[in-house]
PDB file of C-alpha atoms in Angstrom:
ATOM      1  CA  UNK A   1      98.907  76.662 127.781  1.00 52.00           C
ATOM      2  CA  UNK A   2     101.496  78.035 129.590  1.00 64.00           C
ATOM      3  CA  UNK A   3     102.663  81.697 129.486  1.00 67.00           C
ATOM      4  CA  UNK A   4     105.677  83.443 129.841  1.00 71.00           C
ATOM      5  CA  UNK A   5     105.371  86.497 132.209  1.00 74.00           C
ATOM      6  CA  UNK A   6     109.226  87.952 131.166  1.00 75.00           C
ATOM      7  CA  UNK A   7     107.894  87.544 127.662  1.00 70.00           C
ATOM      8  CA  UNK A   8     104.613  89.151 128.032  1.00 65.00           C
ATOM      9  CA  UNK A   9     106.316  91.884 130.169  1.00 71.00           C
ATOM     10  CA  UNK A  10     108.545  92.341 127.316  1.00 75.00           C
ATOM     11  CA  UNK A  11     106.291  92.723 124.557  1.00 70.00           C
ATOM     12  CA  UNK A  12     103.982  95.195 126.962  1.00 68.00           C
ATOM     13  CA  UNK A  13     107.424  97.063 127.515  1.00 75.00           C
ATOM     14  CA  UNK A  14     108.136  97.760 123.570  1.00 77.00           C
ATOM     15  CA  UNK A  15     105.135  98.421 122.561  1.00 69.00           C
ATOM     16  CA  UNK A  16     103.322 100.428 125.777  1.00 69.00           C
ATOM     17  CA  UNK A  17     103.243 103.972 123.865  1.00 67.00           C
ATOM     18  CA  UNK A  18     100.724 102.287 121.127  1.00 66.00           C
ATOM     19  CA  UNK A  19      98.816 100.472 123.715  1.00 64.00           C
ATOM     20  CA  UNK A  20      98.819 104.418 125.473  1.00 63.00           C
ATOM     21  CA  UNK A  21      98.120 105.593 122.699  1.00 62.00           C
ATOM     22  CA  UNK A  22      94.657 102.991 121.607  1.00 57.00           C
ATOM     23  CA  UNK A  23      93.693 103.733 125.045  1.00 59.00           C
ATOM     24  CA  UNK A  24      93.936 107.367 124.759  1.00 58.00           C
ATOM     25  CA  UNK A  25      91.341 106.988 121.555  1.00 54.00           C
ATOM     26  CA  UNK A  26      89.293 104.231 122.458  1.00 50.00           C
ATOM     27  CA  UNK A  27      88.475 107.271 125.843  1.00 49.00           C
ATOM     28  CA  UNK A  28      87.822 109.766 123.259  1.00 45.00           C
ATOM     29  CA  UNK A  29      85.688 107.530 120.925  1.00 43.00           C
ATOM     30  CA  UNK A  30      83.953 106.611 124.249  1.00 42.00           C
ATOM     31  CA  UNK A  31      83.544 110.293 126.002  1.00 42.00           C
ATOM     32  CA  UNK A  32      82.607 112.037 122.519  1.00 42.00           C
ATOM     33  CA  UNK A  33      79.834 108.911 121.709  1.00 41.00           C
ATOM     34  CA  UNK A  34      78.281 109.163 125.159  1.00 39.00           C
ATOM     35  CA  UNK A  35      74.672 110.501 125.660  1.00 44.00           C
ATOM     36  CA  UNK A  36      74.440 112.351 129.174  1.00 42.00           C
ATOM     37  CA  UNK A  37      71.286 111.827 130.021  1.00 50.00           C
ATOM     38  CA  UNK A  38      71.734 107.857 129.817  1.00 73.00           C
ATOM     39  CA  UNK A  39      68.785 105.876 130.012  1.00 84.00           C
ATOM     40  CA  UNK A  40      65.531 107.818 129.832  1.00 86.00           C
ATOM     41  CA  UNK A  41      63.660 105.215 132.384  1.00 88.00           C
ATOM     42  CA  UNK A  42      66.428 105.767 135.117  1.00 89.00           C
ATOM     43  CA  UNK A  43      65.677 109.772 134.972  1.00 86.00           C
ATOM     44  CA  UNK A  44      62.270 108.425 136.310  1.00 91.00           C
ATOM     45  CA  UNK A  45      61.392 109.268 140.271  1.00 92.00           C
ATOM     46  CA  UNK A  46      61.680 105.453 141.780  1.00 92.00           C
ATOM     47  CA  UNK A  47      58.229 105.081 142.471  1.00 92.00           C
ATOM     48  CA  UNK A  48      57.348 105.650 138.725  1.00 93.00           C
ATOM     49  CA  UNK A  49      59.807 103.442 137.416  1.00 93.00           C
ATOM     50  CA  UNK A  50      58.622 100.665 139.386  1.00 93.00           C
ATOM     51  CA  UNK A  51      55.482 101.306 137.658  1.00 94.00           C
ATOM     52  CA  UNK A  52      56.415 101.771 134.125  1.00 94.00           C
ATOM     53  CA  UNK A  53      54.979  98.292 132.160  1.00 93.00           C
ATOM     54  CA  UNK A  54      56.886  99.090 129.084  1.00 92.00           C
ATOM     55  CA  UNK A  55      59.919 100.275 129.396  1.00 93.00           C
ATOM     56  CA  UNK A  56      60.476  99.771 125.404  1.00 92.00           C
ATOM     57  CA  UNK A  57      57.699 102.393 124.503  1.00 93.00           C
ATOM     58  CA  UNK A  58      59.191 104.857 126.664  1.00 94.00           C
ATOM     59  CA  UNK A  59      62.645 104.130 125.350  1.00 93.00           C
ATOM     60  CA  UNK A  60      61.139 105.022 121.400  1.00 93.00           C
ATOM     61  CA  UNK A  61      59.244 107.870 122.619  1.00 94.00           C
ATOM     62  CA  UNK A  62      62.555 109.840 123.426  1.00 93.00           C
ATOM     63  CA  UNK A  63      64.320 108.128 119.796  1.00 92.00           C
ATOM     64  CA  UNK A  64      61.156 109.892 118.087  1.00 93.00           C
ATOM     65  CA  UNK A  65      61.430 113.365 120.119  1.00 93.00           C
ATOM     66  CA  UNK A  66      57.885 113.055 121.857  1.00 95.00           C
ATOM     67  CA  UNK A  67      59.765 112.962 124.851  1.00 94.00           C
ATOM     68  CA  UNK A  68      62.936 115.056 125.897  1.00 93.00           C
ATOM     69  CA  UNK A  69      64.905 116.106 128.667  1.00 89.00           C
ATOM     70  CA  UNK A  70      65.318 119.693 129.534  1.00 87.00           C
ATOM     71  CA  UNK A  71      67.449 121.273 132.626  1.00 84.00           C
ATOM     72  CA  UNK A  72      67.098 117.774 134.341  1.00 80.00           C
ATOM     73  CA  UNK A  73      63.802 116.804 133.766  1.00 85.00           C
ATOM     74  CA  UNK A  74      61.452 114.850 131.349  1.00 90.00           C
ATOM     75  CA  UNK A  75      59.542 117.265 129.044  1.00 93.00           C
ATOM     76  CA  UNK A  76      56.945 116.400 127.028  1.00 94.00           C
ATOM     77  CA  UNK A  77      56.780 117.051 123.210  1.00 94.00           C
ATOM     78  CA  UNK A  78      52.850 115.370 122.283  1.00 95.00           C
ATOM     79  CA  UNK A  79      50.420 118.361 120.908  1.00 93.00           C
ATOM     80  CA  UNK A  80      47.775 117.910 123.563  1.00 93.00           C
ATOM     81  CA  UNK A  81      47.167 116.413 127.662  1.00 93.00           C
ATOM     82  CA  UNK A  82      45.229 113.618 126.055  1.00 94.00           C
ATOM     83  CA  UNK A  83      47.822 112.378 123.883  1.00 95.00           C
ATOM     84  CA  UNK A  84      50.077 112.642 127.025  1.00 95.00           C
ATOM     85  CA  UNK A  85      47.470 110.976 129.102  1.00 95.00           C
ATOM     86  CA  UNK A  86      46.884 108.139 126.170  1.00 95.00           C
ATOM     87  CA  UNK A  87      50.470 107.700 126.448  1.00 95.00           C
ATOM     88  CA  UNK A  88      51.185 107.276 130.346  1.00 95.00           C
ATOM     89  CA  UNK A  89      48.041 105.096 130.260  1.00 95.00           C
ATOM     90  CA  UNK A  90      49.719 102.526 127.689  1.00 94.00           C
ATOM     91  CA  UNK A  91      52.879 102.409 129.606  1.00 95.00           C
ATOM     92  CA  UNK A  92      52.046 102.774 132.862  1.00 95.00           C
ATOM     93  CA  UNK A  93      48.407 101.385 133.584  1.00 94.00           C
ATOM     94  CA  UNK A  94      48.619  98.260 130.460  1.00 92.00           C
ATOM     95  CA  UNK A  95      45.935 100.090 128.732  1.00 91.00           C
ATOM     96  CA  UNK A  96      45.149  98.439 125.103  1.00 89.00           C
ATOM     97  CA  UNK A  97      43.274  99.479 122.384  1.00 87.00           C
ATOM     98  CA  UNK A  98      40.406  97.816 120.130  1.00 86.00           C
ATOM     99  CA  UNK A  99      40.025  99.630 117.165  1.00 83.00           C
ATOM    100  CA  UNK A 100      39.581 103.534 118.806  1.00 84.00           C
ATOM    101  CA  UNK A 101      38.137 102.455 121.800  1.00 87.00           C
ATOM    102  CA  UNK A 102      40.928 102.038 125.376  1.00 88.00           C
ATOM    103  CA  UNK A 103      40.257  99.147 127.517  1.00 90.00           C
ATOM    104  CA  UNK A 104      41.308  99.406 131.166  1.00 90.00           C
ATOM    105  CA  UNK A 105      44.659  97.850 131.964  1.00 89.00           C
ATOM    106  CA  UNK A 106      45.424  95.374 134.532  1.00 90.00           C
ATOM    107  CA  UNK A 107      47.274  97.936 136.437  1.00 93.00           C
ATOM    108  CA  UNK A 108      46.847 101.083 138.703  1.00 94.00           C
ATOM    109  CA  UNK A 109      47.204 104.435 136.708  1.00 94.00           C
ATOM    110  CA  UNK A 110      49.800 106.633 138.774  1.00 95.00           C
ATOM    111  CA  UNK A 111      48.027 110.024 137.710  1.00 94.00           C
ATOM    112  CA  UNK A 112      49.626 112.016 140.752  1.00 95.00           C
ATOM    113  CA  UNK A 113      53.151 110.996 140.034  1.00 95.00           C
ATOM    114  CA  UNK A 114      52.712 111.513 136.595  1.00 95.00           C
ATOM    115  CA  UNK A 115      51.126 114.958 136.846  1.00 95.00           C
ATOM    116  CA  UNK A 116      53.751 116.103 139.037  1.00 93.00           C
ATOM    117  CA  UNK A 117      56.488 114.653 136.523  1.00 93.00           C
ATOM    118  CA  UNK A 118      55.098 116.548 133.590  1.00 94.00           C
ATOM    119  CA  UNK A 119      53.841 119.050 135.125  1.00 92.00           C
ATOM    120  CA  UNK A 120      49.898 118.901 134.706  1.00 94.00           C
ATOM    121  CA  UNK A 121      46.385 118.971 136.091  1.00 94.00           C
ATOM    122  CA  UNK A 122      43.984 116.230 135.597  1.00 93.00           C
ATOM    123  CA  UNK A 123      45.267 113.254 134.116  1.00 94.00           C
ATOM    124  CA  UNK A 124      42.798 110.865 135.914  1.00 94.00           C
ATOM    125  CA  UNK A 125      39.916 113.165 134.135  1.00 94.00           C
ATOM    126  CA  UNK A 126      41.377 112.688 130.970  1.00 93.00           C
ATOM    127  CA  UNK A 127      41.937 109.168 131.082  1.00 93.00           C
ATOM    128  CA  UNK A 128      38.264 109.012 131.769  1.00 92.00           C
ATOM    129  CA  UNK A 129      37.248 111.528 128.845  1.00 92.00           C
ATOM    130  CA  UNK A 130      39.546 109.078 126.859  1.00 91.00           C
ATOM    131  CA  UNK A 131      37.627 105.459 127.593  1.00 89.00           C
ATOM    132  CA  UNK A 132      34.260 107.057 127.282  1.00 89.00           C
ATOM    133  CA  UNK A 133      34.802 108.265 123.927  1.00 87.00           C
ATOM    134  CA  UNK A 134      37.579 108.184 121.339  1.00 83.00           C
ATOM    135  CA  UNK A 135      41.089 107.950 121.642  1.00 87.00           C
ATOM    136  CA  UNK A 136      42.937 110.832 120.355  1.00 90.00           C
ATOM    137  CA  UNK A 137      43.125 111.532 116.671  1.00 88.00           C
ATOM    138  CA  UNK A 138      46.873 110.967 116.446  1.00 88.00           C
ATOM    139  CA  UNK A 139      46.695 107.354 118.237  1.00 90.00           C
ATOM    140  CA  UNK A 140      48.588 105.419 115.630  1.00 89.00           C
ATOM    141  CA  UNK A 141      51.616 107.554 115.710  1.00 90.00           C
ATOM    142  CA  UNK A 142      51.653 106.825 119.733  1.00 92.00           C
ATOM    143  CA  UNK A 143      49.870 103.115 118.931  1.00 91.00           C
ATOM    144  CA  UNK A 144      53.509 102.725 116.583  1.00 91.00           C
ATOM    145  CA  UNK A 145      55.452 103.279 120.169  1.00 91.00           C
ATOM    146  CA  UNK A 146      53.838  99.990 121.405  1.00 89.00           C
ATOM    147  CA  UNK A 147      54.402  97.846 118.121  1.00 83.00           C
ATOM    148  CA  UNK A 148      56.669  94.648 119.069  1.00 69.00           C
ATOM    149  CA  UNK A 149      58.322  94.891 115.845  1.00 60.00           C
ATOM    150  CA  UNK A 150      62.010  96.277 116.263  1.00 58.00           C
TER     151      UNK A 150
END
């Protein structure tokens, strides 16, 4: 197919102020629609987002408000450390669940990092606390994170 520059020029000379003027909305639709935190996993440091195993989990925890972002940083909206800790350990260390008890995942669990990211004490403690006895009470609400189901 062959086109005709003088003809194309043409029709982009008569009709420029509409294309201006889609342009002009299509920025507005675009700049009112946009979220400015972006994607919750890039506001991770580096070294914790080359450790986060699911990236979809973390994604739903900030749809379902557990996790926010306040003056530049990732606050944390669960009612206790444990569920926190329960949490980080199913995204970051692979940590499963059979029935209430959490199996060790096949991955290292970045306590350090993730106590300094939420601002905490103990996390490794409470992981341990966790797979000695009981997850936490409100498991299935964080378990619902995890689901593959869209």
């Amino acid at each position: 197919m062959i086109i005709d520059e003088k003809l194309v020029l043409d029709v982009l000379m008569r009709h420029s102020s509409e294309i201006m003027q889609w342009m002009n909305e299509e920025n507005l639709l675009v700049s009112n629609n946009a979220k400015p935190e972006g994607d919750p996993v890039e506001l991770l440091p580096i070294g914790l987002q080359t450790k986060l195993r699911n990236k979809r989990a973390f994604r739903r925890a900030f749809a379902n408000n557990l996790l926010s972002i306040a003056d530049g940083r990732i606050v944390s909206h669960f009612r206790s450390q444990r569920e926190l800790t329960y949490f980080c350990c199913r995204c970051f260390a692979g940590d499963t669940t059979v029935g209430r008890v959490l199996l060790s995942g096949d991955y290292n669990f970045p306590a350090r990092e993730l106590e300094t990211l939420f601002m905490v004490k103990n996390m490794r403690d409470s992981r341990k606390k966790i797979r000695k006895c009981k997850v936490p009470k409100r498991y299935k609400i964080i378990d619902t994170l995890f689901d593959t189901l869209p």
